PDB file of N, CA and C in Angstrom:
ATOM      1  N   UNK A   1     -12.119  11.102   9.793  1.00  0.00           N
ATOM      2  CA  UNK A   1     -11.267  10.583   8.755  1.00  0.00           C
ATOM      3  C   UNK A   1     -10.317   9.544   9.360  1.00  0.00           C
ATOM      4  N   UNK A   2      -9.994   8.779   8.650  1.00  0.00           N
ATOM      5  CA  UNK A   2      -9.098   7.844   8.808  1.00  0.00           C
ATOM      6  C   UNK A   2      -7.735   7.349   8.130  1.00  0.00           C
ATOM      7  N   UNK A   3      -6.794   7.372   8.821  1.00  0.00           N
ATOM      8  CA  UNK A   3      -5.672   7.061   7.928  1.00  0.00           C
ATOM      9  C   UNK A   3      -5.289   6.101   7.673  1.00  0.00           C
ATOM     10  N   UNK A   4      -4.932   5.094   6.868  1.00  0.00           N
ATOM     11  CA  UNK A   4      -4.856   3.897   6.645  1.00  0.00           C
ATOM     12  C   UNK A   4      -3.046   3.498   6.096  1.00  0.00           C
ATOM     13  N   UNK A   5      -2.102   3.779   7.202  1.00  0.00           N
ATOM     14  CA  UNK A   5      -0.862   3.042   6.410  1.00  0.00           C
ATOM     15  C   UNK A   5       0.200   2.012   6.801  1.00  0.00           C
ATOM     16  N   UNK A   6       0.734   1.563   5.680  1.00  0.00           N
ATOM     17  CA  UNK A   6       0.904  -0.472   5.278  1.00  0.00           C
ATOM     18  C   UNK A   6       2.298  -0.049   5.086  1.00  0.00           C
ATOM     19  N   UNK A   7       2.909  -0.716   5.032  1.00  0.00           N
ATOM     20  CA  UNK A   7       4.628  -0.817   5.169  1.00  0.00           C
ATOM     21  C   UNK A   7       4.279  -2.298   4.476  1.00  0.00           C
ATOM     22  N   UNK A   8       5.143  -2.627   3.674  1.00  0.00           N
ATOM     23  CA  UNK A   8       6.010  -3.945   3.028  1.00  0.00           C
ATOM     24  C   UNK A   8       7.177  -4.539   2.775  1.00  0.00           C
ATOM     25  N   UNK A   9       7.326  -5.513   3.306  1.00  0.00           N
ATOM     26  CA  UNK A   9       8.436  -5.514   3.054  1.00  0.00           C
ATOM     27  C   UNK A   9       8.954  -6.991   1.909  1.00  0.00           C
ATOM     28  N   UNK A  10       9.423  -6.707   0.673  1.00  0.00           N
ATOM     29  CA  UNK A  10       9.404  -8.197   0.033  1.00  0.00           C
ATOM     30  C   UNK A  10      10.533  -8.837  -0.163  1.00  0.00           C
ATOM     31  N   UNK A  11      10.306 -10.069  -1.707  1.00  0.00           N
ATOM     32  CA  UNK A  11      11.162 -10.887  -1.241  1.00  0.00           C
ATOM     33  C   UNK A  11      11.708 -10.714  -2.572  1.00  0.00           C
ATOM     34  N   UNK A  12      13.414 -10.963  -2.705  1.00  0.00           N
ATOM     35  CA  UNK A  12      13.983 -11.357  -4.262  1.00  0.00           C
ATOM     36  C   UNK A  12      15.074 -10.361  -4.309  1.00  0.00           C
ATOM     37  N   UNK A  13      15.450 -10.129  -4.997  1.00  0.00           N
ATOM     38  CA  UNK A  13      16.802  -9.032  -4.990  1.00  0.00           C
ATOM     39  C   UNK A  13      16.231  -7.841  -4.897  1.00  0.00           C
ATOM     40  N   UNK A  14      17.235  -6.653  -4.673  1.00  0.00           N
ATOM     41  CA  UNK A  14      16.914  -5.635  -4.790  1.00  0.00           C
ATOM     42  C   UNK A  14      16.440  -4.924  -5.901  1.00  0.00           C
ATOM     43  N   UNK A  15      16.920  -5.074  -6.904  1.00  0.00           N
ATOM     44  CA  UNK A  15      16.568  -5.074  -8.302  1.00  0.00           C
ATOM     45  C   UNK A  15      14.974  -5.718  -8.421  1.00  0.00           C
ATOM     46  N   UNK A  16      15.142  -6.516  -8.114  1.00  0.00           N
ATOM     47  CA  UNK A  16      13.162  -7.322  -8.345  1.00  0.00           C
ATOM     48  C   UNK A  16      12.504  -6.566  -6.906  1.00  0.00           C
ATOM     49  N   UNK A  17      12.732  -6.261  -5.982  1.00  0.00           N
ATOM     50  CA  UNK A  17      12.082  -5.928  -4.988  1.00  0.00           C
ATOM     51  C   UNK A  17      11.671  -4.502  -5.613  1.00  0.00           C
ATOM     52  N   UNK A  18      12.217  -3.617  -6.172  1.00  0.00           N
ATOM     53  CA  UNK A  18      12.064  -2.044  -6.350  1.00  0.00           C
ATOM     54  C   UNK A  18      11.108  -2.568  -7.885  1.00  0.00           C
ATOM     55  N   UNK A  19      11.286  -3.218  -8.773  1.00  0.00           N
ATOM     56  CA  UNK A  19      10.104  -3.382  -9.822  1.00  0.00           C
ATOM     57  C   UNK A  19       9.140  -3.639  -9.421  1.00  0.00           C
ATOM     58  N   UNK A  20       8.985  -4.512  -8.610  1.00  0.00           N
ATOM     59  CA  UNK A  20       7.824  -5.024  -8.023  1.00  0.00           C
ATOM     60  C   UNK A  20       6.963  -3.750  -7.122  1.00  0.00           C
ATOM     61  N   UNK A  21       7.535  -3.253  -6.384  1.00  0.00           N
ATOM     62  CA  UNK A  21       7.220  -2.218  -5.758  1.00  0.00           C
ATOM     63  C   UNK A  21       6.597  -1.134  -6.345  1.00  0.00           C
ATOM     64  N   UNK A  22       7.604  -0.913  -7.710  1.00  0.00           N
ATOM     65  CA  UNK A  22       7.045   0.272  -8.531  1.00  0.00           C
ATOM     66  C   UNK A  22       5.859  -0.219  -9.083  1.00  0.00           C
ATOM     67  N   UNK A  23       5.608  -1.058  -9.883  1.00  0.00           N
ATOM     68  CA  UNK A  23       4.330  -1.781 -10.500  1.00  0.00           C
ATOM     69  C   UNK A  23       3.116  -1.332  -9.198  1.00  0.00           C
ATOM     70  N   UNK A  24       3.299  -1.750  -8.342  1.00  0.00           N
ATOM     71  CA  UNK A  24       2.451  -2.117  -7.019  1.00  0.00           C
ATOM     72  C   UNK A  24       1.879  -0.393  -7.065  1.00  0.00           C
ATOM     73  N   UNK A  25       3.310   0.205  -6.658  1.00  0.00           N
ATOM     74  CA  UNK A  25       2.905   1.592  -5.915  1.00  0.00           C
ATOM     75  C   UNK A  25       1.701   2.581  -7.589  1.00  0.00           C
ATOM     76  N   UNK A  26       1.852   2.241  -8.457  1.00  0.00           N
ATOM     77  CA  UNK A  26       1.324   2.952  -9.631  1.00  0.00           C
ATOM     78  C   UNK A  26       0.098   2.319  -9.908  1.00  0.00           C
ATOM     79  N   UNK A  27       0.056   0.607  -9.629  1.00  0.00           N
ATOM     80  CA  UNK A  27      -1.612   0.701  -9.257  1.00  0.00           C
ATOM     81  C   UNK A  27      -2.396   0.887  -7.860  1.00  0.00           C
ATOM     82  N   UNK A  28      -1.914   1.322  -7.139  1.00  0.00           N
ATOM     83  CA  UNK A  28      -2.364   2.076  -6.015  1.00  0.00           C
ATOM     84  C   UNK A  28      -2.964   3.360  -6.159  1.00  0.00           C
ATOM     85  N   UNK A  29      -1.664   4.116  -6.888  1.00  0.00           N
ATOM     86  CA  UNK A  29      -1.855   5.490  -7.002  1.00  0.00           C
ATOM     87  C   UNK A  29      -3.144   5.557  -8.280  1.00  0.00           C
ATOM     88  N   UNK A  30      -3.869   4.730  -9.166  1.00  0.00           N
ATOM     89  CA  UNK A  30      -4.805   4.852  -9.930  1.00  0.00           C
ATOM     90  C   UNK A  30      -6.103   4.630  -8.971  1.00  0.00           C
ATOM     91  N   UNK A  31      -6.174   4.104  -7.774  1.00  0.00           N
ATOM     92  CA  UNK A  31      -7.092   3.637  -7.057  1.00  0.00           C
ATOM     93  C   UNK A  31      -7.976   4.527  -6.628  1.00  0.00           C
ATOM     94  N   UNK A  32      -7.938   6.048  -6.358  1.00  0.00           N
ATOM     95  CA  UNK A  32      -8.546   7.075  -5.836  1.00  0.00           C
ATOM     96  C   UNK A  32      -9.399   7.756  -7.352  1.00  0.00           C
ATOM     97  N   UNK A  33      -9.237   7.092  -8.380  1.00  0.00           N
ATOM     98  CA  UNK A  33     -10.446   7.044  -9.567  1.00  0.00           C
ATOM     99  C   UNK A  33     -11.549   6.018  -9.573  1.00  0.00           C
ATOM    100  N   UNK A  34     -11.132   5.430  -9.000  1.00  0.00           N
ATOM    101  CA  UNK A  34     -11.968   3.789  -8.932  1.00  0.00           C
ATOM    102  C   UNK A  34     -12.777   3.476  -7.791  1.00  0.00           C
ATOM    103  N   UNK A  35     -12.682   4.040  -6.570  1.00  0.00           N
ATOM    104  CA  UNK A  35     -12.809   3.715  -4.955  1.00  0.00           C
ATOM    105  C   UNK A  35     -13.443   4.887  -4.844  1.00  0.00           C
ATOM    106  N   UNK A  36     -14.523   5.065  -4.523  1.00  0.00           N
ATOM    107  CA  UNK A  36     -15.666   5.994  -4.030  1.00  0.00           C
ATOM    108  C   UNK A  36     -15.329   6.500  -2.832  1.00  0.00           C
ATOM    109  N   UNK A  37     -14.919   5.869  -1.356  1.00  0.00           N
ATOM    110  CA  UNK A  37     -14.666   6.222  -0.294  1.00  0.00           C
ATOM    111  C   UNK A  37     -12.943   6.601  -0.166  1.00  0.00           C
ATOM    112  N   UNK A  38     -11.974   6.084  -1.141  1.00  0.00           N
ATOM    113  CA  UNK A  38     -10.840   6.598  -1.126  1.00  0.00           C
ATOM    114  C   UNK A  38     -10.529   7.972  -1.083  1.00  0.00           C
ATOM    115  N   UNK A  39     -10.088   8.863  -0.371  1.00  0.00           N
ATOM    116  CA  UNK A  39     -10.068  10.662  -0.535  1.00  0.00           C
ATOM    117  C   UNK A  39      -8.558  10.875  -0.723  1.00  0.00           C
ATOM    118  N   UNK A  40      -8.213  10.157  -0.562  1.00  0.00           N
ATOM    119  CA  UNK A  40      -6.566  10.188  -0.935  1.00  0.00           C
ATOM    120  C   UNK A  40      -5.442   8.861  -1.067  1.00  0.00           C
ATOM    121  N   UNK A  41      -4.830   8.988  -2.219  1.00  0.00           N
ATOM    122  CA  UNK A  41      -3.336   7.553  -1.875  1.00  0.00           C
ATOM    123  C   UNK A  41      -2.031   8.409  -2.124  1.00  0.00           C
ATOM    124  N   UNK A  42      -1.401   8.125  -1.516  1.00  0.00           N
ATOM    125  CA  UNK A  42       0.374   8.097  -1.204  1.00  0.00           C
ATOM    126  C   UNK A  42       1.171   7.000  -1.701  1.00  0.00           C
ATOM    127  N   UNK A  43       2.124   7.015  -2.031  1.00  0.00           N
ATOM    128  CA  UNK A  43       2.854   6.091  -2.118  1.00  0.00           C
ATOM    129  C   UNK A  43       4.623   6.396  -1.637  1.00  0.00           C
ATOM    130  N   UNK A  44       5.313   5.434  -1.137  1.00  0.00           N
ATOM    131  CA  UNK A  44       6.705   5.799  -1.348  1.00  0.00           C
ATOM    132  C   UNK A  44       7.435   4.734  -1.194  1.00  0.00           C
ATOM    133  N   UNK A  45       8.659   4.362  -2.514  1.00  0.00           N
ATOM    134  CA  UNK A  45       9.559   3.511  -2.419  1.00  0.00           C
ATOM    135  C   UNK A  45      10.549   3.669  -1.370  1.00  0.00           C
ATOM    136  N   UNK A  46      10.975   3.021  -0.609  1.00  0.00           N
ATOM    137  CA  UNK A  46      12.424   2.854  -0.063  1.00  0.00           C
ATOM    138  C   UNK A  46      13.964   3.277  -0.532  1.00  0.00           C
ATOM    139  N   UNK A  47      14.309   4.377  -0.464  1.00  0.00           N
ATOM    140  CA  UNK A  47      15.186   4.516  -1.009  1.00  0.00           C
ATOM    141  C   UNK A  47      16.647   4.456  -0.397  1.00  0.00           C
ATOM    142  N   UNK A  48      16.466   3.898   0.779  1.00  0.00           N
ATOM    143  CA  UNK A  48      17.351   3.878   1.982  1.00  0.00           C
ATOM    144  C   UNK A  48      17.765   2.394   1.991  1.00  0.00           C
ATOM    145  N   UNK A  49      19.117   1.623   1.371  1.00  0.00           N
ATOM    146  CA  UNK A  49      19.791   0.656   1.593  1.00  0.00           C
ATOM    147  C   UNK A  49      19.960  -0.189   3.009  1.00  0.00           C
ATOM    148  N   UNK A  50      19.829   0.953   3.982  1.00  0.00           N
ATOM    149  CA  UNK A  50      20.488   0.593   5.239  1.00  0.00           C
ATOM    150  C   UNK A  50      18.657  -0.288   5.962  1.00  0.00           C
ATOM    151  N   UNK A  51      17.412  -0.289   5.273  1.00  0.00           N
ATOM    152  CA  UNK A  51      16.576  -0.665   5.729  1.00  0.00           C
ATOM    153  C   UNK A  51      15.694  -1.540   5.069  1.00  0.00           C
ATOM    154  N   UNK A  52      14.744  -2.245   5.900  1.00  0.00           N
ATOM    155  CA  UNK A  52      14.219  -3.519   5.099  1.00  0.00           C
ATOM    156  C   UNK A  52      12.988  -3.500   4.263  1.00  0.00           C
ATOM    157  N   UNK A  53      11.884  -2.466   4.930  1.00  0.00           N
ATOM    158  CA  UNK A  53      11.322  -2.183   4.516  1.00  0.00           C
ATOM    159  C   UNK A  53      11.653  -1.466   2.756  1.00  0.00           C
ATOM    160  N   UNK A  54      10.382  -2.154   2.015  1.00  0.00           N
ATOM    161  CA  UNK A  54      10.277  -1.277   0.596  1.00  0.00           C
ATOM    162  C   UNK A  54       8.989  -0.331   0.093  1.00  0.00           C
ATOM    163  N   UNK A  55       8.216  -0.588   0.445  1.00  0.00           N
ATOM    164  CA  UNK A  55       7.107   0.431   0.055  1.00  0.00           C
ATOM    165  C   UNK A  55       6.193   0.705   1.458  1.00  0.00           C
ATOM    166  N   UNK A  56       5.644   1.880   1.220  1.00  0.00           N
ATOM    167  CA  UNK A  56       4.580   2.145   1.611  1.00  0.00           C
ATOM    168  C   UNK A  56       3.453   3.095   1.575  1.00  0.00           C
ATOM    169  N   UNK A  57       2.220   2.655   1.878  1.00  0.00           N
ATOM    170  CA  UNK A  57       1.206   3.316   1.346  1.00  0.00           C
ATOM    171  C   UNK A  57       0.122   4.137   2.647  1.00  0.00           C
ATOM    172  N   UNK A  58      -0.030   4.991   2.459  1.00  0.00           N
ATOM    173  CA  UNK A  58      -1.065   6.116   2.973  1.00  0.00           C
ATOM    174  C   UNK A  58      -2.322   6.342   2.537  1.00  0.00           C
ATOM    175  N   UNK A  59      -3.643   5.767   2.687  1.00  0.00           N
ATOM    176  CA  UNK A  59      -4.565   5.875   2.326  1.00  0.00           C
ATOM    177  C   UNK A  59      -5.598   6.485   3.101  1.00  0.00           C
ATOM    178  N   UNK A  60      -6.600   7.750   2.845  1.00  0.00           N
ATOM    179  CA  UNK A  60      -7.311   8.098   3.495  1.00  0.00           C
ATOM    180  C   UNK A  60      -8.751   7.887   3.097  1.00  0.00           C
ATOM    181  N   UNK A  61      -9.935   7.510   4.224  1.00  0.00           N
ATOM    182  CA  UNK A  61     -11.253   7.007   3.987  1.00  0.00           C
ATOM    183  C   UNK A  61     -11.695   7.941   5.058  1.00  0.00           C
ATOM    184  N   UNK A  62     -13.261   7.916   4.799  1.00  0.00           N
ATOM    185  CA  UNK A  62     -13.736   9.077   6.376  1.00  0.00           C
ATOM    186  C   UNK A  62     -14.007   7.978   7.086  1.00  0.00           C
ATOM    187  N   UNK A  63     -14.487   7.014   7.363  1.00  0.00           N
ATOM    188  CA  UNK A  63     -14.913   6.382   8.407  1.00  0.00           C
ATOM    189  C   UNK A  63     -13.652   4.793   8.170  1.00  0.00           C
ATOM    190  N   UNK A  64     -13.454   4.406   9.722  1.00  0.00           N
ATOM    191  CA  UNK A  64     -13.130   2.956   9.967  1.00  0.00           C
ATOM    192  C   UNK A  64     -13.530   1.836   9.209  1.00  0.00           C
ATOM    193  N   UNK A  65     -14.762   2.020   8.887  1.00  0.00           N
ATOM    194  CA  UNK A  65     -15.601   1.063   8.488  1.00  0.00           C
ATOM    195  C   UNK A  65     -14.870   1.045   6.405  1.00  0.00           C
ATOM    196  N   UNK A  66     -15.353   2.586   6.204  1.00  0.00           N
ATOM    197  CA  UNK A  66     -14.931   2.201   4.883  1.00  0.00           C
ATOM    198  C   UNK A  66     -13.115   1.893   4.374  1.00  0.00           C
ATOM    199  N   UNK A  67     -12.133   1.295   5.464  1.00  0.00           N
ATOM    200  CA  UNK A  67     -11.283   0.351   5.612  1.00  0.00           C
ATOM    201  C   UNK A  67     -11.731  -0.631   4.777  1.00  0.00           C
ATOM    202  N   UNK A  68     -12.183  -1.130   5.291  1.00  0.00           N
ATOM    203  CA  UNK A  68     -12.836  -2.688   4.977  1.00  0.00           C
ATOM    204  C   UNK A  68     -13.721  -2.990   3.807  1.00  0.00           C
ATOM    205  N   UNK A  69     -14.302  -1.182   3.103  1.00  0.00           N
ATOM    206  CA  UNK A  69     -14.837  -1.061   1.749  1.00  0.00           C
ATOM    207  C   UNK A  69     -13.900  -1.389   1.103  1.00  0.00           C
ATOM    208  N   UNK A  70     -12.892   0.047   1.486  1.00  0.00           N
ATOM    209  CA  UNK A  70     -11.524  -0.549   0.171  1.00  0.00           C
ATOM    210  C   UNK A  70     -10.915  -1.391  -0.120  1.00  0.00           C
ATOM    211  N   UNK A  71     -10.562  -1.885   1.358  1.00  0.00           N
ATOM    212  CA  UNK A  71      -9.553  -3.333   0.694  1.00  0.00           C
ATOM    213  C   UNK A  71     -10.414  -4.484   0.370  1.00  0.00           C
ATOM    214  N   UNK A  72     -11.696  -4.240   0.221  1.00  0.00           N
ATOM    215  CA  UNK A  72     -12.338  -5.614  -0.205  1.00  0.00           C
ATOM    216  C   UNK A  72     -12.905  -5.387  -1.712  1.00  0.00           C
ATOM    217  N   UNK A  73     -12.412  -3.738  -2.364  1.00  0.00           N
ATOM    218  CA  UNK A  73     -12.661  -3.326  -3.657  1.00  0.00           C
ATOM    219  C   UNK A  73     -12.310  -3.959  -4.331  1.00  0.00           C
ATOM    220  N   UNK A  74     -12.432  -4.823  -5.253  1.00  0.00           N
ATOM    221  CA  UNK A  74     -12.129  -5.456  -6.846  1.00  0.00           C
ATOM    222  C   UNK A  74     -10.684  -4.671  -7.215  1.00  0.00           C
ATOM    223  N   UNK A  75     -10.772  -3.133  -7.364  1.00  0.00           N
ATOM    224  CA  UNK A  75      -9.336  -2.449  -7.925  1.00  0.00           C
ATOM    225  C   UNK A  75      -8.422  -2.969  -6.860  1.00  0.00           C
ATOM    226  N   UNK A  76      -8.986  -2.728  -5.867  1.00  0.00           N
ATOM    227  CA  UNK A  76      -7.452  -2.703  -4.780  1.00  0.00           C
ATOM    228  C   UNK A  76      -7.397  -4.072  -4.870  1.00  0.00           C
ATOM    229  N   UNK A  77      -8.228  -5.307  -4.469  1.00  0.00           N
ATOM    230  CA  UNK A  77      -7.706  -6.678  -4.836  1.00  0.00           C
ATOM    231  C   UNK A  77      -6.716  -7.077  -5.587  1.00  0.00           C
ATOM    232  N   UNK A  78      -6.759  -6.219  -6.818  1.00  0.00           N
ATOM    233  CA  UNK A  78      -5.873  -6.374  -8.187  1.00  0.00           C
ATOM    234  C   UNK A  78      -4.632  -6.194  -8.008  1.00  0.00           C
ATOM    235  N   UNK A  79      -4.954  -4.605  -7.306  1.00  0.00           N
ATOM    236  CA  UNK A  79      -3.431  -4.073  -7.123  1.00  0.00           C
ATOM    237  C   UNK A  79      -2.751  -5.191  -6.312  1.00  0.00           C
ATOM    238  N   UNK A  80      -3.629  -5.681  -4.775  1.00  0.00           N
ATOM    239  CA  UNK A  80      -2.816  -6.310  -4.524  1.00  0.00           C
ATOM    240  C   UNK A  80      -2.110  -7.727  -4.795  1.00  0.00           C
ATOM    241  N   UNK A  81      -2.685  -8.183  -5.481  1.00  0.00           N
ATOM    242  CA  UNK A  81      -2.225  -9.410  -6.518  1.00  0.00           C
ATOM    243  C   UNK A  81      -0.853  -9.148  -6.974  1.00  0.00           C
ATOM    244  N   UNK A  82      -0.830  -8.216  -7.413  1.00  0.00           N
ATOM    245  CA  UNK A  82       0.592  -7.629  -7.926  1.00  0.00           C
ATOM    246  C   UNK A  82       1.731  -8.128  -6.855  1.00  0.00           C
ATOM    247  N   UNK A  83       1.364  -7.949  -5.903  1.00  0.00           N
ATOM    248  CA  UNK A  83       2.748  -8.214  -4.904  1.00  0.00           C
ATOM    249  C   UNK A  83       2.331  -9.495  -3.756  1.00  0.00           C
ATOM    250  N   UNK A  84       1.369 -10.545  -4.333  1.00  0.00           N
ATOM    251  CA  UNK A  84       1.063 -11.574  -3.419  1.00  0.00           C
ATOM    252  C   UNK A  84       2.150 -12.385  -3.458  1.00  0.00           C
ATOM    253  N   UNK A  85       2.982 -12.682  -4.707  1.00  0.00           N
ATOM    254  CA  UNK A  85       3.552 -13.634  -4.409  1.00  0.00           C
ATOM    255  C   UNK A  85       5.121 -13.043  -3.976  1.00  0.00           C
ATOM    256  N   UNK A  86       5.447 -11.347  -4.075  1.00  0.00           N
ATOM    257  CA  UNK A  86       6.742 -11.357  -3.792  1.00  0.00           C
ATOM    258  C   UNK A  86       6.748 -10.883  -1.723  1.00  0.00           C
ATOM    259  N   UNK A  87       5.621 -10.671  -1.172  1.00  0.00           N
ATOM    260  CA  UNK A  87       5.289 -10.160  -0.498  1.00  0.00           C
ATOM    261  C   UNK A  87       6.105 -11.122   1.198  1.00  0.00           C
ATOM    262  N   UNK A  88       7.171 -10.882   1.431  1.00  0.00           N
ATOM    263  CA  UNK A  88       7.586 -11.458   3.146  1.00  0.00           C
ATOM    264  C   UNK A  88       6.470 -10.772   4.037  1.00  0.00           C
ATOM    265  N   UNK A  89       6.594  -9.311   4.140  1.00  0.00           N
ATOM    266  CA  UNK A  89       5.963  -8.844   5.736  1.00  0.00           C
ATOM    267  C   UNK A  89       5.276  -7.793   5.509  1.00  0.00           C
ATOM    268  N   UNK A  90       4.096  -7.876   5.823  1.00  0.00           N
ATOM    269  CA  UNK A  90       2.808  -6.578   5.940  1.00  0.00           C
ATOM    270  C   UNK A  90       2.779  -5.836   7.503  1.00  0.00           C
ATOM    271  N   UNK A  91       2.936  -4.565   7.640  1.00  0.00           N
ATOM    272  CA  UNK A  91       2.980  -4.055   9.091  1.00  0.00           C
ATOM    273  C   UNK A  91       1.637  -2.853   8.534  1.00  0.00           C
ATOM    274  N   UNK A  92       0.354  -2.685   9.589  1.00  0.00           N
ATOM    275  CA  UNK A  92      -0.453  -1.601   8.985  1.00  0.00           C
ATOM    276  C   UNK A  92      -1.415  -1.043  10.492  1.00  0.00           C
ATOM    277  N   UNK A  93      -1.173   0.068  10.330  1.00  0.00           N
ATOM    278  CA  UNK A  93      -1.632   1.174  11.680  1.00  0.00           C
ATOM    279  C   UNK A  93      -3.224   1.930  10.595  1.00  0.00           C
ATOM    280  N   UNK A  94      -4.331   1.474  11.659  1.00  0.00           N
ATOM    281  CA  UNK A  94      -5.392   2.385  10.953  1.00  0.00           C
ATOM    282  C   UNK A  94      -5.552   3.329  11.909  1.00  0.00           C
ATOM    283  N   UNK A  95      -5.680   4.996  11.898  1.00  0.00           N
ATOM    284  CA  UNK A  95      -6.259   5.405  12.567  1.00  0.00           C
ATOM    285  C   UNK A  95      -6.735   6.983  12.658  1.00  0.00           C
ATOM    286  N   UNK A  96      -7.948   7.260  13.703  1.00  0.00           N
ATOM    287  CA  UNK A  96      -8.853   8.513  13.351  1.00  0.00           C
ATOM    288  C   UNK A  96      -7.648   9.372  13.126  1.00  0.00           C
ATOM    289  N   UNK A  97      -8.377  10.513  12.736  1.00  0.00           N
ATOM    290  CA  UNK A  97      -7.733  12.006  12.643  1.00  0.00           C
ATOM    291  C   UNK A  97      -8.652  12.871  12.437  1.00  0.00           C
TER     292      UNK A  97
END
């Protein structure tokens, strides 16, 4: 199995950063109906002022390979559209377990 998780960090007020986020994190969390190799999604807003980061996501696949299924899925594309244009910084650790 593999764990797949993304940290974001975006751009615009705080107020637009946490909408944006929420939108984002709720089509994520629909993604494990849609994604055949998805076995699990997480999500969690930032709720901590003192840091830059705003969302992040936990996704589990069994193999490395089906990485590269999901994020090249049509759903997850979508989702991520949602936050292309508010999006500053992507940080993302894949790995076995």
């Amino acid at each position: 199995m593999v764990k797949h998780i993304v940290c974001f960090k975006l751009k615009g007020t705080p107020a637009k950063r946490r909408e944006v986020a929420g939108r984002f994190a709720e089509a994520l969390m629909a993604l494990p109906g849609k994604i055949d190799v998805l076995q699990s999604m997480e999500t969690g807003i930032n709720e901590n002022p003192s840091e830059d980061w705003d969302i992040v996501l936990t996704a589990v696949v069994p193999t490395m390979a089906d990485v590269t299924v999901y994020a090249s899925h049509p759903a997850h594309v979508a989702a991520a559209a949602l936050i292309a244009g508010h999006k500053e910084s992507r940080a993302c650790v894949d790995y076995e377990f």
